[in-house]
Amino acid sequence: MIVLACADDNFGMLFNGRRQSQDRLLRSYILKMTKQSRLWMNAYSRGQFDKTASIVSDEEFLSRTPRGDFCFLEDQELLPYRDRVEKVILFRWNRRYPADFYFDRRVLAGWKMRTAAEFPGSSHEKITREDYEP
């Protein structure tokens, strides 16, 4: 599976059970990049996407997303599923927010950032996309 996740400069993702931030243009970007595949996520994440978007909502998505499909991760630990991960695409807010739930950097141990690109968001002047692979 190809994991998509958003994180701040400290790899923070959530604070008090809520996402740190969300961005309308990033959601559109994600839907465009996953258009030729399936996009998996849980109900918490599904709530921020357009109701007409073709998304597989499944609470067990991390164990069910097939090879080559994308999944959007916000509020679950990825490390137990590391052996299923083909690639991680991190969208970085380029800011530091309060956080109490973090993207576990151990998932990326031994991996390399293959590409990085910036694009404008609706709530963030700059969002950085970082692609990591083994």
Short mmCIF file of C-alpha atoms in Angstrom, two decimals:
data_model
loop_
_atom_site.label_atom_id
_atom_site.label_comp_id
_atom_site.label_asym_id
_atom_site.label_seq_id
_atom_site.Cartn_x
_atom_site.Cartn_y
_atom_site.Cartn_z
CA MET A 1 0.00 0.00 0.00
CA ILE A 2 1.01 3.58 -0.60
CA VAL A 3 0.50 5.64 2.55
CA LEU A 4 -0.49 9.31 2.45
CA ALA A 5 -0.19 11.30 5.67
CA CYS A 6 0.05 14.93 6.84
CA ALA A 7 2.52 16.04 9.48
CA ASP A 8 4.02 19.20 10.91
CA ASP A 9 7.77 19.85 11.28
CA ASN A 10 7.86 17.61 14.38
CA PHE A 11 5.87 14.85 12.63
CA GLY A 12 2.82 15.80 14.71
CA MET A 13 -0.53 14.72 13.29
CA LEU A 14 -3.20 15.14 15.98
CA PHE A 15 -3.85 17.17 19.10
CA ASN A 16 -6.61 16.22 21.57
CA GLY A 17 -7.96 13.67 19.10
CA ARG A 18 -8.36 16.25 16.31
CA ARG A 19 -6.28 16.72 13.19
CA GLN A 20 -3.87 19.62 13.51
CA SER A 21 -4.94 21.13 10.25
CA GLN A 22 -6.71 20.43 7.00
CA ASP A 23 -6.46 21.99 3.59
CA ARG A 24 -9.08 22.06 0.82
CA LEU A 25 -6.50 22.18 -2.00
CA LEU A 26 -4.56 19.28 -0.50
CA ARG A 27 -7.72 17.15 -0.44
CA SER A 28 -8.28 17.97 -4.12
CA TYR A 29 -4.62 17.14 -4.87
CA ILE A 30 -4.96 13.76 -3.13
CA LEU A 31 -8.13 12.88 -5.04
CA LYS A 32 -6.47 13.75 -8.35
CA MET A 33 -3.30 11.77 -7.62
CA THR A 34 -5.28 8.68 -6.59
CA LYS A 35 -7.89 8.87 -9.36
CA GLN A 36 -6.56 5.82 -11.25
CA SER A 37 -6.45 3.69 -8.11
CA ARG A 38 -8.49 3.18 -4.96
CA LEU A 39 -8.12 5.42 -1.92
CA TRP A 40 -8.72 3.79 1.47
CA MET A 41 -9.28 5.45 4.85
CA ASN A 42 -11.37 5.21 8.00
CA ALA A 43 -14.60 7.12 8.74
CA TYR A 44 -12.76 9.83 10.69
CA SER A 45 -10.74 10.80 7.62
CA ARG A 46 -13.58 10.20 5.16
CA GLY A 47 -15.58 13.01 6.81
CA GLN A 48 -13.32 15.72 5.39
CA PHE A 49 -13.56 14.59 1.75
CA ASP A 50 -16.28 15.32 -0.79
CA LYS A 51 -19.14 12.86 -0.31
CA THR A 52 -19.17 12.06 -4.04
CA ALA A 53 -15.46 11.07 -4.14
CA SER A 54 -14.75 7.41 -4.79
CA ILE A 55 -13.21 6.37 -1.46
CA VAL A 56 -13.20 3.04 0.35
CA SER A 57 -14.10 3.73 3.98
CA ASP A 58 -13.08 0.84 6.23
CA GLU A 59 -12.03 0.89 9.88
CA GLU A 60 -9.55 -1.93 9.13
CA PHE A 61 -8.08 -0.19 6.06
CA LEU A 62 -4.46 -0.63 7.16
CA SER A 63 -4.78 -4.41 7.04
CA ARG A 64 -6.99 -4.46 3.93
CA THR A 65 -5.49 -1.92 1.50
CA PRO A 66 -4.06 -4.01 -1.36
CA ARG A 67 -0.67 -3.55 -2.96
CA GLY A 68 -0.64 -0.55 -5.29
CA ASP A 69 -3.65 1.14 -3.68
CA PHE A 70 -3.42 4.33 -1.63
CA CYS A 71 -4.49 4.88 1.95
CA PHE A 72 -4.85 8.12 3.89
CA LEU A 73 -3.60 7.92 7.47
CA GLU A 74 -4.44 10.42 10.21
CA ASP A 75 -5.16 8.77 13.54
CA GLN A 76 -3.67 5.28 13.60
CA GLU A 77 -0.26 3.74 14.25
CA LEU A 78 1.43 2.62 11.03
CA LEU A 79 4.42 0.75 12.46
CA PRO A 80 2.53 -2.57 12.98
CA TYR A 81 1.76 -2.56 9.22
CA ARG A 82 5.22 -1.50 8.02
CA ASP A 83 5.80 -4.75 6.12
CA ARG A 84 2.77 -3.91 3.93
CA VAL A 85 3.95 -0.37 3.08
CA GLU A 86 5.46 0.14 -0.40
CA LYS A 87 5.83 3.90 -0.21
CA VAL A 88 5.05 6.79 2.14
CA ILE A 89 4.03 10.21 0.85
CA LEU A 90 4.16 12.81 3.60
CA PHE A 91 2.50 16.17 3.16
CA ARG A 92 4.32 18.56 5.45
CA TRP A 93 2.67 21.72 6.80
CA ASN A 94 6.07 23.44 7.29
CA ARG A 95 4.92 24.63 10.70
CA ARG A 96 4.93 23.40 14.28
CA TYR A 97 1.58 22.81 15.90
CA PRO A 98 0.70 21.41 19.32
CA ALA A 99 0.53 17.62 19.00
CA ASP A 100 0.04 14.54 21.11
CA PHE A 101 -0.07 11.95 18.29
CA TYR A 102 2.83 11.64 15.86
CA PHE A 103 3.78 9.92 12.63
CA ASP A 104 6.20 7.21 13.81
CA ARG A 105 9.51 7.93 12.07
CA ARG A 106 10.61 4.34 12.65
CA VAL A 107 8.41 3.44 9.67
CA LEU A 108 10.92 5.33 7.50
CA ALA A 109 14.05 3.73 9.03
CA GLY A 110 16.41 2.73 6.24
CA TRP A 111 14.23 4.42 3.60
CA LYS A 112 15.20 7.37 1.45
CA MET A 113 13.34 10.47 0.43
CA ARG A 114 13.22 10.02 -3.34
CA THR A 115 11.51 13.29 -4.28
CA ALA A 116 10.26 16.47 -2.68
CA ALA A 117 8.05 19.14 -4.21
CA GLU A 118 6.14 22.17 -2.98
CA PHE A 119 2.70 23.43 -3.91
CA PRO A 120 0.35 26.08 -2.50
CA GLY A 121 -2.52 25.10 -0.25
CA SER A 122 -5.69 26.93 0.71
CA SER A 123 -4.80 27.30 4.39
CA HIS A 124 -1.02 26.98 4.06
CA GLU A 125 1.13 29.12 1.81
CA LYS A 126 3.33 26.12 1.08
CA ILE A 127 2.78 22.39 1.47
CA THR A 128 5.74 20.10 0.89
CA ARG A 129 5.25 16.63 -0.55
CA GLU A 130 7.98 14.16 0.43
CA ASP A 131 8.06 10.69 -1.18
CA TYR A 132 9.86 7.95 0.79
CA GLU A 133 10.72 4.48 -0.50
CA PRO A 134 12.88 1.58 0.67
#
